[in-house]
Short mmCIF file of C-alpha atoms in Angstrom, two decimals:
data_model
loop_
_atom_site.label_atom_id
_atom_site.label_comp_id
_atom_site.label_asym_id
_atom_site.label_seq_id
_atom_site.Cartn_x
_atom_site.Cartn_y
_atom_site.Cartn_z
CA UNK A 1 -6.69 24.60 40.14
CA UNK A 2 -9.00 24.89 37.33
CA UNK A 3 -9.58 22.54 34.61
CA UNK A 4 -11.77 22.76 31.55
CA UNK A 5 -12.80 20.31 29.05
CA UNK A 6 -13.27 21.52 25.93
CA UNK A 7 -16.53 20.59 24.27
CA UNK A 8 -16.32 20.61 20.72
CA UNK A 9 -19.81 19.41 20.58
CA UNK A 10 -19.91 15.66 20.12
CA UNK A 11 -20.44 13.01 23.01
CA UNK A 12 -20.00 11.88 26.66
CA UNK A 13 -18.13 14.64 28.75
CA UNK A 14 -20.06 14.26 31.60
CA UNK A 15 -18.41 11.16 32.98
CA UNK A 16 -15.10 12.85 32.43
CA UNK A 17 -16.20 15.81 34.23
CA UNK A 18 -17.15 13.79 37.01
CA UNK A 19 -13.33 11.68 37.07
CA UNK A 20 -11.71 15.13 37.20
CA UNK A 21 -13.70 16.66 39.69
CA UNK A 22 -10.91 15.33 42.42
CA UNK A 23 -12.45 17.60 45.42
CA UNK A 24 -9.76 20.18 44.66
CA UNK A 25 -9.97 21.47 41.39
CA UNK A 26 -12.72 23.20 40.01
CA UNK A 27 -13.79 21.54 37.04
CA UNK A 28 -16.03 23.45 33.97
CA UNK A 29 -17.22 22.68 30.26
CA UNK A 30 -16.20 25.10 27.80
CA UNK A 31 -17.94 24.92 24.03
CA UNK A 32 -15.90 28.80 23.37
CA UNK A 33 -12.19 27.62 22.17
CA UNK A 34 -10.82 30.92 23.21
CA UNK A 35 -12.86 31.50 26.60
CA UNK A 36 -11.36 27.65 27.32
CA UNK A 37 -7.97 29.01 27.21
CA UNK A 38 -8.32 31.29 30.52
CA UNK A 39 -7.73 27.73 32.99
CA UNK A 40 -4.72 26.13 34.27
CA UNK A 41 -5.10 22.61 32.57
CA UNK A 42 -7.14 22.34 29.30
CA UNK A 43 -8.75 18.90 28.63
CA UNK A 44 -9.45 17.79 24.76
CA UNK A 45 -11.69 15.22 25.62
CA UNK A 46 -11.85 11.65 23.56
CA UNK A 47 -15.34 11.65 21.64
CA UNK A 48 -16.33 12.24 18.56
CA UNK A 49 -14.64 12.23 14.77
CA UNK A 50 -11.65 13.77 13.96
CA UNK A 51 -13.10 15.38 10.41
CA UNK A 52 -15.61 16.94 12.79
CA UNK A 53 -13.92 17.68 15.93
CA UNK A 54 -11.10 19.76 13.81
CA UNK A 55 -13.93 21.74 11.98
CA UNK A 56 -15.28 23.15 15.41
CA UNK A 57 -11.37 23.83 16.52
CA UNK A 58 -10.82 25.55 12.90
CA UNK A 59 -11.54 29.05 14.15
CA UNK A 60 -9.50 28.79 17.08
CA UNK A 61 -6.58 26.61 16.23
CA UNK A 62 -3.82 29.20 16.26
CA UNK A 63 -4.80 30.41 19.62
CA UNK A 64 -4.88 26.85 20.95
CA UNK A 65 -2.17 25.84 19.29
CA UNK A 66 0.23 29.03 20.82
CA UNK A 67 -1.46 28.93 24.19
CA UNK A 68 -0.08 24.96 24.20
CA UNK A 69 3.54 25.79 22.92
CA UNK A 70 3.66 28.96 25.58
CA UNK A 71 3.15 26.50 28.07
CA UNK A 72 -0.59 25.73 28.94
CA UNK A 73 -0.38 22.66 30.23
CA UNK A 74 -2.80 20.21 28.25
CA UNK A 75 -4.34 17.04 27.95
CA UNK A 76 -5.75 14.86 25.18
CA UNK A 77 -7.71 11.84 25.89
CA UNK A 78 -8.12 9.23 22.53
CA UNK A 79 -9.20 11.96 19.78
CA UNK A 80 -7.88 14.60 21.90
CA UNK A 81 -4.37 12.95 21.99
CA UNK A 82 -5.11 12.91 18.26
CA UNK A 83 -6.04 16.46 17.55
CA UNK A 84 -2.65 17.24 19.22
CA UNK A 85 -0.92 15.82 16.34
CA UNK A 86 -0.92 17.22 12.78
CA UNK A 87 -3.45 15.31 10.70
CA UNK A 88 -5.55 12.30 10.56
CA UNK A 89 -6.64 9.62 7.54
CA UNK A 90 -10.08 10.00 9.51
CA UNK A 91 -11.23 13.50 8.42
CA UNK A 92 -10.59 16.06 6.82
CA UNK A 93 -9.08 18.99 8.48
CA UNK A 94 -6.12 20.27 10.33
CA UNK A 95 -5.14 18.90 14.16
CA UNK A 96 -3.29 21.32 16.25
CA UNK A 97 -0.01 20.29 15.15
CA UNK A 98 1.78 20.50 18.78
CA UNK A 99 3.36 16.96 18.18
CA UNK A 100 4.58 16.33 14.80
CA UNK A 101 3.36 13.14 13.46
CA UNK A 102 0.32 11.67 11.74
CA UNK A 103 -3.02 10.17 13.28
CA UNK A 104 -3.21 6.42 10.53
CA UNK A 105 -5.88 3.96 10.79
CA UNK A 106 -5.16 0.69 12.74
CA UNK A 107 -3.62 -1.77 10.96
CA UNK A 108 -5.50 -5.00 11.92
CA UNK A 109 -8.52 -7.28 11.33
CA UNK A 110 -11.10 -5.92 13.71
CA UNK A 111 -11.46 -2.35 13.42
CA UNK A 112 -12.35 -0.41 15.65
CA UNK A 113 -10.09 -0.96 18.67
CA UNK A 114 -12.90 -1.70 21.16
CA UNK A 115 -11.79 -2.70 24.66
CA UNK A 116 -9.64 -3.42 27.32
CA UNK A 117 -6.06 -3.70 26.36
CA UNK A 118 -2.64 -4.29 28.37
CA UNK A 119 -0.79 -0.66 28.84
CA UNK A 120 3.36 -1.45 28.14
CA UNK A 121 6.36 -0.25 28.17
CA UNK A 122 5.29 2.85 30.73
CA UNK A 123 7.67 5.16 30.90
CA UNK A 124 5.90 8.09 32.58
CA UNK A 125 6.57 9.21 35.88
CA UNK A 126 2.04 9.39 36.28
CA UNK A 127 2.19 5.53 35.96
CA UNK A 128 4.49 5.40 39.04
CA UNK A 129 1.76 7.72 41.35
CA UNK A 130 -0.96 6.04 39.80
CA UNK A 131 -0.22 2.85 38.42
CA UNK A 132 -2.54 1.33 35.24
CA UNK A 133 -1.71 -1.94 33.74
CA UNK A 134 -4.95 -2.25 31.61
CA UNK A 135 -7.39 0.47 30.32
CA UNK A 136 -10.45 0.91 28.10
CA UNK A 137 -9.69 1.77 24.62
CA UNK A 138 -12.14 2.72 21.63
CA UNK A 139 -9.66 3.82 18.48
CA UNK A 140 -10.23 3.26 14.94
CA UNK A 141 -6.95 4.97 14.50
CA UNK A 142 -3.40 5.65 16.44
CA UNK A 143 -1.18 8.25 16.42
CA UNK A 144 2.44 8.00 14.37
CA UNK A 145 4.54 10.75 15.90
CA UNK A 146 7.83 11.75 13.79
CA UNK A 147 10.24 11.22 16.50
CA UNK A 148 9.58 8.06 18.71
CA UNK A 149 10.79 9.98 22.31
CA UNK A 150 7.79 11.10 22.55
CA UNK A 151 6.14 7.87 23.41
CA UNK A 152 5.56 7.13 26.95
CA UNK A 153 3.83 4.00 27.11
CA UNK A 154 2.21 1.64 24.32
CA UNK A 155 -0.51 -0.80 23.43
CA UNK A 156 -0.62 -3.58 20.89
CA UNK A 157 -4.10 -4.18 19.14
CA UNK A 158 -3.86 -7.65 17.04
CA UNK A 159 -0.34 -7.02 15.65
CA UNK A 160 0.31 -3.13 15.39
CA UNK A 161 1.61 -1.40 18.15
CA UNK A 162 1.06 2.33 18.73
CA UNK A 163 1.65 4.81 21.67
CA UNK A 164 -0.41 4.72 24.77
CA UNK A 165 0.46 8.06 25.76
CA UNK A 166 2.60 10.70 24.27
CA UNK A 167 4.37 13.69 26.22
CA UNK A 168 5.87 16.50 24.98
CA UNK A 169 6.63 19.67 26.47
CA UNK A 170 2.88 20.70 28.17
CA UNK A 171 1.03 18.21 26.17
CA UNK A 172 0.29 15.12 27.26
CA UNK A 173 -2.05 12.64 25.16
CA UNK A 174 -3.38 9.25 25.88
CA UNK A 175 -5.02 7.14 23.83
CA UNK A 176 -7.08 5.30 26.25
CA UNK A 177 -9.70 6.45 27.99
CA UNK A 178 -8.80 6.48 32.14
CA UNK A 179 -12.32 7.37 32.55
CA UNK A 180 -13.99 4.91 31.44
CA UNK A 181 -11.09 2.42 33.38
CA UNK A 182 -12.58 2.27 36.87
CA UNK A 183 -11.23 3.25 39.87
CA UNK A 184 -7.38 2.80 38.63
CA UNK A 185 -8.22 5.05 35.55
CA UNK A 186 -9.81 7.75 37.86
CA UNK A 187 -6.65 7.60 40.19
CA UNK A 188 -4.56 8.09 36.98
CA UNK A 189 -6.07 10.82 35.41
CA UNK A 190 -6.13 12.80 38.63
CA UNK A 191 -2.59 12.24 38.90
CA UNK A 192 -1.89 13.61 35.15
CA UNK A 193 -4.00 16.65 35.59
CA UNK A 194 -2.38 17.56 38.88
CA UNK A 195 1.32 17.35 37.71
CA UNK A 196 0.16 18.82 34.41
CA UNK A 197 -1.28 21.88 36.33
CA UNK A 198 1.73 21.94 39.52
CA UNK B 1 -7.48 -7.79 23.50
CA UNK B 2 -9.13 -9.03 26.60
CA UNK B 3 -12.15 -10.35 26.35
CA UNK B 4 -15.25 -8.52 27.74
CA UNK B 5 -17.85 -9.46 30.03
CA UNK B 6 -20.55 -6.96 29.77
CA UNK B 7 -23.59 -7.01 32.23
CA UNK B 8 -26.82 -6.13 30.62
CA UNK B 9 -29.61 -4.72 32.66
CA UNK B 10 -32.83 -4.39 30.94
CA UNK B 11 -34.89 -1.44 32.32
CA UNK B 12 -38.52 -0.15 32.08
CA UNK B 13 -39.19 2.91 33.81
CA UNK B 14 -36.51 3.66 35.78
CA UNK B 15 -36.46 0.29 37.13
CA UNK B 16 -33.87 -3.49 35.94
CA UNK B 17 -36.78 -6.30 34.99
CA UNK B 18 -36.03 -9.67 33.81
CA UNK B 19 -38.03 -11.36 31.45
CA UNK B 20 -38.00 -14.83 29.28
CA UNK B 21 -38.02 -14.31 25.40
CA UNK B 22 -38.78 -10.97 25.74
CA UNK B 23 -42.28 -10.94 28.11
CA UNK B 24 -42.70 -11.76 31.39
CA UNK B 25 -40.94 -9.12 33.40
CA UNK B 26 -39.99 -9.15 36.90
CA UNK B 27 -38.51 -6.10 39.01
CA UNK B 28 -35.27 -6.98 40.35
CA UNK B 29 -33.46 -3.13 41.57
CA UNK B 30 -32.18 0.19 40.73
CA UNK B 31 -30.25 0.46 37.57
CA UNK B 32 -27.55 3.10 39.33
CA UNK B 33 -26.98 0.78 42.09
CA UNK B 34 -26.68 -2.52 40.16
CA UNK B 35 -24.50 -0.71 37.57
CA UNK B 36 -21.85 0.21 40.10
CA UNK B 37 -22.19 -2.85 42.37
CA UNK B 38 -21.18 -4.82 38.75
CA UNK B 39 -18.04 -2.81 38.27
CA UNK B 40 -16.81 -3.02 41.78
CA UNK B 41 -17.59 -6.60 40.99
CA UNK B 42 -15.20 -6.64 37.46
CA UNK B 43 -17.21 -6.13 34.98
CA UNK B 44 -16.04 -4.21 32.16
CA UNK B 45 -18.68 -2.55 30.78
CA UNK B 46 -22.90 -2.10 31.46
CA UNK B 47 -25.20 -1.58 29.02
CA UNK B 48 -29.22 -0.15 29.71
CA UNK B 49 -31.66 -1.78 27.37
CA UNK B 50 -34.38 0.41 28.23
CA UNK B 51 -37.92 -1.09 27.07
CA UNK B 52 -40.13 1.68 28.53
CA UNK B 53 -42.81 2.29 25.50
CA UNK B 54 -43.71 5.61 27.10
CA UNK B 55 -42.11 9.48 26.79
CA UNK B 56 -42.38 9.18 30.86
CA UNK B 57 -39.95 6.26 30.54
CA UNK B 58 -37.67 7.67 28.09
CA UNK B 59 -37.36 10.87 30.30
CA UNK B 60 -37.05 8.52 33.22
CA UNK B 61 -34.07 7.14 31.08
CA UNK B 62 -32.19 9.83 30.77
CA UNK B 63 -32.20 10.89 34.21
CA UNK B 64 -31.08 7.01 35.52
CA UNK B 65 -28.12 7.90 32.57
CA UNK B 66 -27.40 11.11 34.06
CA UNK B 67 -26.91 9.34 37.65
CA UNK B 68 -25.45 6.28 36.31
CA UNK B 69 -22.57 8.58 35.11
CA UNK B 70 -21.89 9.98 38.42
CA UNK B 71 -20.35 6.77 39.74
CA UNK B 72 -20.03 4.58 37.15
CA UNK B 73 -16.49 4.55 35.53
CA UNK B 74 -16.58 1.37 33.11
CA UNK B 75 -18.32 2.02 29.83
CA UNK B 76 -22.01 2.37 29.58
CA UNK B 77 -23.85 1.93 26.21
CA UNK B 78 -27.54 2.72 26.03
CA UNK B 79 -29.93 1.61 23.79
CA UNK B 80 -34.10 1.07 22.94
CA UNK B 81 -36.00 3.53 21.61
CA UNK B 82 -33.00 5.26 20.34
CA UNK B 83 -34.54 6.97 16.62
CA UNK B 84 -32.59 9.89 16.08
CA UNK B 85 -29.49 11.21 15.34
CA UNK B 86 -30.74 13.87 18.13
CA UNK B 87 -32.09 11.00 20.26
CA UNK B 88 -28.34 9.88 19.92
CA UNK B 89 -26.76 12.99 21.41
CA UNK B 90 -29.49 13.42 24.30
CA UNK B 91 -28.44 9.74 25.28
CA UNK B 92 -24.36 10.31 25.14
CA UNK B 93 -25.16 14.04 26.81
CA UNK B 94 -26.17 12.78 29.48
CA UNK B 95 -23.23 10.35 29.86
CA UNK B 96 -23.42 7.28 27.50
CA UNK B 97 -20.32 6.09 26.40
CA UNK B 98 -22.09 3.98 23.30
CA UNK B 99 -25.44 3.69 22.11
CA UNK B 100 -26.94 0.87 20.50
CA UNK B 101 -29.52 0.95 17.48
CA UNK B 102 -31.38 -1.45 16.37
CA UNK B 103 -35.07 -1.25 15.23
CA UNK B 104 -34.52 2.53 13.88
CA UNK B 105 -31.36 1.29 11.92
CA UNK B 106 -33.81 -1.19 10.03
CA UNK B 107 -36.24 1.57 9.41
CA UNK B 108 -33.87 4.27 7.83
CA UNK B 109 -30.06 2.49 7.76
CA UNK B 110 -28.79 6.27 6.82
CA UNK B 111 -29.03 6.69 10.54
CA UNK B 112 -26.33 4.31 11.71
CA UNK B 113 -24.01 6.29 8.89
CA UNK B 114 -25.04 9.61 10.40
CA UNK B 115 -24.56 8.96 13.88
CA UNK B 116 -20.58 7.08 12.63
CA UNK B 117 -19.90 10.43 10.68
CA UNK B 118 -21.28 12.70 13.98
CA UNK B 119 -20.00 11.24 16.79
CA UNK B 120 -17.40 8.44 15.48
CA UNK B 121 -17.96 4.65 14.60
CA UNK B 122 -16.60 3.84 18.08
CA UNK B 123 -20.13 4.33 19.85
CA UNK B 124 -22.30 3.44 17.22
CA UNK B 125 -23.32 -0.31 18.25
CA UNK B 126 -25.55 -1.74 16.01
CA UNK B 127 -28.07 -4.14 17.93
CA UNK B 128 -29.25 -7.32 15.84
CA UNK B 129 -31.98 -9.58 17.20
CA UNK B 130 -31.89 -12.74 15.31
CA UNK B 131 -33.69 -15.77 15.10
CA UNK B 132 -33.07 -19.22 13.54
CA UNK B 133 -34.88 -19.68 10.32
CA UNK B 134 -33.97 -23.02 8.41
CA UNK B 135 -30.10 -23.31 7.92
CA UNK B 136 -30.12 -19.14 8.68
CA UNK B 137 -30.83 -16.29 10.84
CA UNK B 138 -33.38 -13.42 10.43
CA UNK B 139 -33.32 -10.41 12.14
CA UNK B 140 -36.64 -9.48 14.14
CA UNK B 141 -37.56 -6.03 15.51
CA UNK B 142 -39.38 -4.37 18.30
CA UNK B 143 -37.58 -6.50 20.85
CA UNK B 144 -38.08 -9.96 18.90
CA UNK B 145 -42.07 -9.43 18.03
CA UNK B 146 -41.90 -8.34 14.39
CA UNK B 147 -40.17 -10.38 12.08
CA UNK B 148 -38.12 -8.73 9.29
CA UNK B 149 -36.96 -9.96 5.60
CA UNK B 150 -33.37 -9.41 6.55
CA UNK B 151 -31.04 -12.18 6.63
CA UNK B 152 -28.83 -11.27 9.71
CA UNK B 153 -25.41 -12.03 8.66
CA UNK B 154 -26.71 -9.60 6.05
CA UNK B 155 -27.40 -7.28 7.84
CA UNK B 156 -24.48 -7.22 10.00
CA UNK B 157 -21.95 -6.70 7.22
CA UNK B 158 -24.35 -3.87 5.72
CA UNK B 159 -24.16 -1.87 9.77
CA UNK B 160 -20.59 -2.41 9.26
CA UNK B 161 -20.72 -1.15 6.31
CA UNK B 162 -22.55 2.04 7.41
CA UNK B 163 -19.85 2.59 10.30
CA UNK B 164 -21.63 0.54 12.96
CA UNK B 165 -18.55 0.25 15.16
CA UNK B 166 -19.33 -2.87 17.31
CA UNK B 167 -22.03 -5.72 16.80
CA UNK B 168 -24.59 -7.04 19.54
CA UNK B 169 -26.14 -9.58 19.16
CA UNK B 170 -29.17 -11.47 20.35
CA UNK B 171 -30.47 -14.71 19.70
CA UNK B 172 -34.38 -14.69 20.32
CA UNK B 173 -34.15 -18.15 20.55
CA UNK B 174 -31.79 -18.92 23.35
CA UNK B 175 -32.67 -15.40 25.33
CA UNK B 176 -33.36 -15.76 29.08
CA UNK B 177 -33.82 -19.69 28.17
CA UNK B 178 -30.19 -20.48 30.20
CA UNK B 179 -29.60 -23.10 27.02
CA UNK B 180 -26.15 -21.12 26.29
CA UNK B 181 -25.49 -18.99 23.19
CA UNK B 182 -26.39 -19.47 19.91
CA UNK B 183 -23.31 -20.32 18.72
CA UNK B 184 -23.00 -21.09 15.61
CA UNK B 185 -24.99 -17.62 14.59
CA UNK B 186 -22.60 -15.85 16.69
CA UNK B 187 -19.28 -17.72 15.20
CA UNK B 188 -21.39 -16.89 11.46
CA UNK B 189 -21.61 -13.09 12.22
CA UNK B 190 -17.77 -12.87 14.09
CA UNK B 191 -16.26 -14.56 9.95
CA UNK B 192 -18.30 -12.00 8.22
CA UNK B 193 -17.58 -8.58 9.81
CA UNK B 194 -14.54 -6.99 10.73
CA UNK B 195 -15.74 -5.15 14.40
CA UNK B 196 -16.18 -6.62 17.57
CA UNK B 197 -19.11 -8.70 18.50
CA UNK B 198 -21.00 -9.03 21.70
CA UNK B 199 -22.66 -12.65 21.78
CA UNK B 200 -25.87 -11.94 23.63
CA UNK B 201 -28.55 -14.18 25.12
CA UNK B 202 -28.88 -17.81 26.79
CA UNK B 203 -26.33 -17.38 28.84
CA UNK B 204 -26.97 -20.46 32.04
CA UNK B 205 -23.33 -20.97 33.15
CA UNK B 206 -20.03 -19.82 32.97
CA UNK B 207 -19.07 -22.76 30.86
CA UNK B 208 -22.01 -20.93 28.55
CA UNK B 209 -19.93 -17.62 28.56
CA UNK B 210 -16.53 -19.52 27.87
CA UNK B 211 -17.81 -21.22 24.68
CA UNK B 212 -19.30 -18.30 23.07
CA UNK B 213 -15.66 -17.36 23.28
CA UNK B 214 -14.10 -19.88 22.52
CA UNK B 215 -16.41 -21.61 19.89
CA UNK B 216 -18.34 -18.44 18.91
CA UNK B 217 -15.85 -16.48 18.42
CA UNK B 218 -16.97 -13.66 20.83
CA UNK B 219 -15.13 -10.80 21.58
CA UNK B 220 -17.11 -9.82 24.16
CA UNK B 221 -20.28 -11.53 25.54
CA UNK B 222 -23.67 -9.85 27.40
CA UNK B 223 -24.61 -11.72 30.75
CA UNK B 224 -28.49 -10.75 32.71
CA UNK B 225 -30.24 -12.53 34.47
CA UNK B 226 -27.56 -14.88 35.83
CA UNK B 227 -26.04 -12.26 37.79
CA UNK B 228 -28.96 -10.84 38.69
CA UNK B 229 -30.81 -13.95 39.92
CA UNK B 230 -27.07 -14.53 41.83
CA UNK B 231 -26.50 -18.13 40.08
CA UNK B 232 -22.97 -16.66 39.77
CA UNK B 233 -20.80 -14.07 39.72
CA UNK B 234 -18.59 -11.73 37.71
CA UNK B 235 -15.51 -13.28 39.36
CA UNK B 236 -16.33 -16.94 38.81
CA UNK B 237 -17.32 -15.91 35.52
CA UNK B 238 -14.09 -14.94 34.95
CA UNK B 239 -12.26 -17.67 36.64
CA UNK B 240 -13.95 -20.19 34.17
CA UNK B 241 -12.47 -17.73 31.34
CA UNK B 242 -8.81 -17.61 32.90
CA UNK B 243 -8.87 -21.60 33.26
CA UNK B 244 -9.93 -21.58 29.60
CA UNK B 245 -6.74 -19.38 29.10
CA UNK B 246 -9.09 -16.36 27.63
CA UNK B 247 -6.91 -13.55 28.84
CA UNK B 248 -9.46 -10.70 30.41
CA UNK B 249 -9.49 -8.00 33.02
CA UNK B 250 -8.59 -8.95 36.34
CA UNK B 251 -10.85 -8.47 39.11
CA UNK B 252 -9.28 -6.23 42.01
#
């Protein structure tokens, strides 16, 4: 199976990488949207700013965007899960609009959402393969999707709750970082990528 | 939130020393190896304070990163010697999670809003070394020898300001002196900015970590030479916490 992580230029994606790279799947880091849309899973990895992120997936968006709603399977870890919605208080810019719904700033004392946090409320058959209780989380802002079904698992930070993870159709976003959640996290995102691309 | 229990290793050339106040330093391992015998031990996050003066050390730096990332999967922040916005991406390239500014930031404070607007608030940590001075704090540079004109609960709301997206910080006083945190500078900083803060040096017991917590304030706090002198552990560090009824990670 291949899997590639998109790089829209901004942080850590070697860690990631190295949490993918399961044994199986052959894992690669793609800065070309388009050329990143010739795997089986495509990754939007979780660093960076959303103004910024969306202005390097600008030229590509429509291709991304179709390539998702066709049926690529794909998954978006903390701004990735963001960019799959339609737009965010952080930046400018549009996301990829695959989940309707807006990306709002926490509502709470201490902003950013730095941390471990309690996972709720999972819904998603990748919690029963891998099971994850508590993951690492580093948001500023959560996702608000129009229709709540989409929500497969939440997380409180102070007193707002917002989703965890998000599925719909070959999307999949989370809003934690399984990463950067020890072993547990590493066991779940394996588990996501390889139903996502089955 | 749970409450964080960081483990700090401070690293010259490739190699974790220990020192008191800042001099003093003593080898005690390899970075890589400490880092991921810590998070098989619990803890939920490592920083590298690297103190190498040289470009052989900084290059050194970024290759420990580069392995660190290979098997570590808790969150590593990076900081010393850290100047550039381009210094900044070499350091998260090669697999930091966060970095953490501090003497730069006091030199040019544009670059802590440049680094926010680049790679997002949530790996920007802005690192404040503080030391009493009458009924305050001031914040010192080039770890704790040069003494600024910057009050530090000042300072901290400015970082925040500028998109800083966590706080760390030392006290000069109480580092690597195992007299417990400073804190009623830590408690002052947690009122007066609205990010986390990682209470940092002194740290002699557990009962050290739990009241930076619990009278500090803390969201997270940084633990050294402790740990690696094997006066305790992560998991008794966190059984004092649990007893105190701080909720945090368990340990597997």
């Amino acid at each position: 199976m291949r899997v590639t992580i998109l790089d829209y230029g901004a942080g850590n994606l070697h860690s990631l990488a190295k949490a993918l790279d399961d044994g199986t799947s052959a894992v690669r880091v793609d800065a070309d949207p388009i050329g990143a849309l010739n795997t089986d899973v495509l990754v939007l990895p979780g660093v960076g700013a959303f103004g910024h992120a969306a202005s390097r997936l600008a030229p590509a968006r429509a291709a991304i965007r179709d390539a998702i709603q066709e049926g690529l399977p794909c998954v978006g870890i903390c701004l990735g899960m963001q960019l799959l919605f339609s737009e965010s208080d952080e930046g400018d810019g549009a996301g990829l609009d695959v989940i309707d719904g807006r990306v709002t700033r926490l509502r709470a004392r201490r902003v950013p959402h730095i941390g471990w946090a309690m996972i709720d409320e999972s819904s998603d058959s990748a919690f029963t393969r891998a099971p994850l209780d508590v993951a690492y989380y580093a948001n500023g802002f959560a996702c608000r999707p129009a229709r709540p079904d989409v929500v497969r698992a939440w997380s409180v930070h102070e007193n707002d709750r917002f989703p965890a993870m998000v599925r719909a159709g070959s999307a999949v976003g989370v809003q934690f970082h399984p990463e950067k959640s020890s072993r547990a996290g590493v066991a779940f995102l394996r588990a996501l990528v390889r139903d996502a691309g089955a | 939130m749970l409450t964080r229990l960081i483990v700090c290793l401070d690293m010259r050339d490739g190699r974790v020393v220990k020192g008191v106040q800042f001099e003093g330093l003593r080898d005690v391992g390899d970075p890589v190896e400490l880092a991921a015998r810590y998070e098989i031990e619990g803890a939920d996050e490592v920083v590298f304070l690297d103190i190498s003066a040289s470009v052989e050390g900084r290059a050194t730096l970024l290759g420990t990163v580069r392995r660190a990332a290979d098997v570590l999967f808790v969150p590593l922040t990076v900081g010393g010697g850290v100047r550039s916005v381009d210094d900044v991406a070499q350091v998260l390239r090669a697999g930091a999670d966060k970095v953490s500014i501090n003497t730069a930031a006091i030199a040019r404070p544009a670059l802590i809003t440049e680094c926010a607007e680049r790679f997002g608030s949530q790996c920007v940590v802005a690192s404040i070394d503080a030391r009493k001075a009458g009924d305050r704090w001031r914040v010192w540079t080039h770890g704790g020898s040069v003494r600024t004109e910057l009050d530090a609960i000042e300072w901290a709301r400015e970082c925040v300001a500028r998109g800083a997206g966590e706080i760390l910080l030392t006290s000069i006083d109480r580092d690597g002196a195992r007299r417990g945190y400073d804190l009623a500078l830590t408690r002052a900083v947690v009122d007066h900015v609205s990010v986390p803060v990682i209470a940092s040096g002194g740290a002699g017991s557990a009962e050290h970590v739990r009241d930076a917590v619990l009278e500090g304030g803390a969201d997270a706090v940084l633990v050294a030479g402790i740990l690696h002198d094997g006066l305790t552990t992560v998991r008794e560090l966190k059984d004092v916490l649990v007893r105190a009824h701080i909720p945090v990670r368990a340990v597997a």
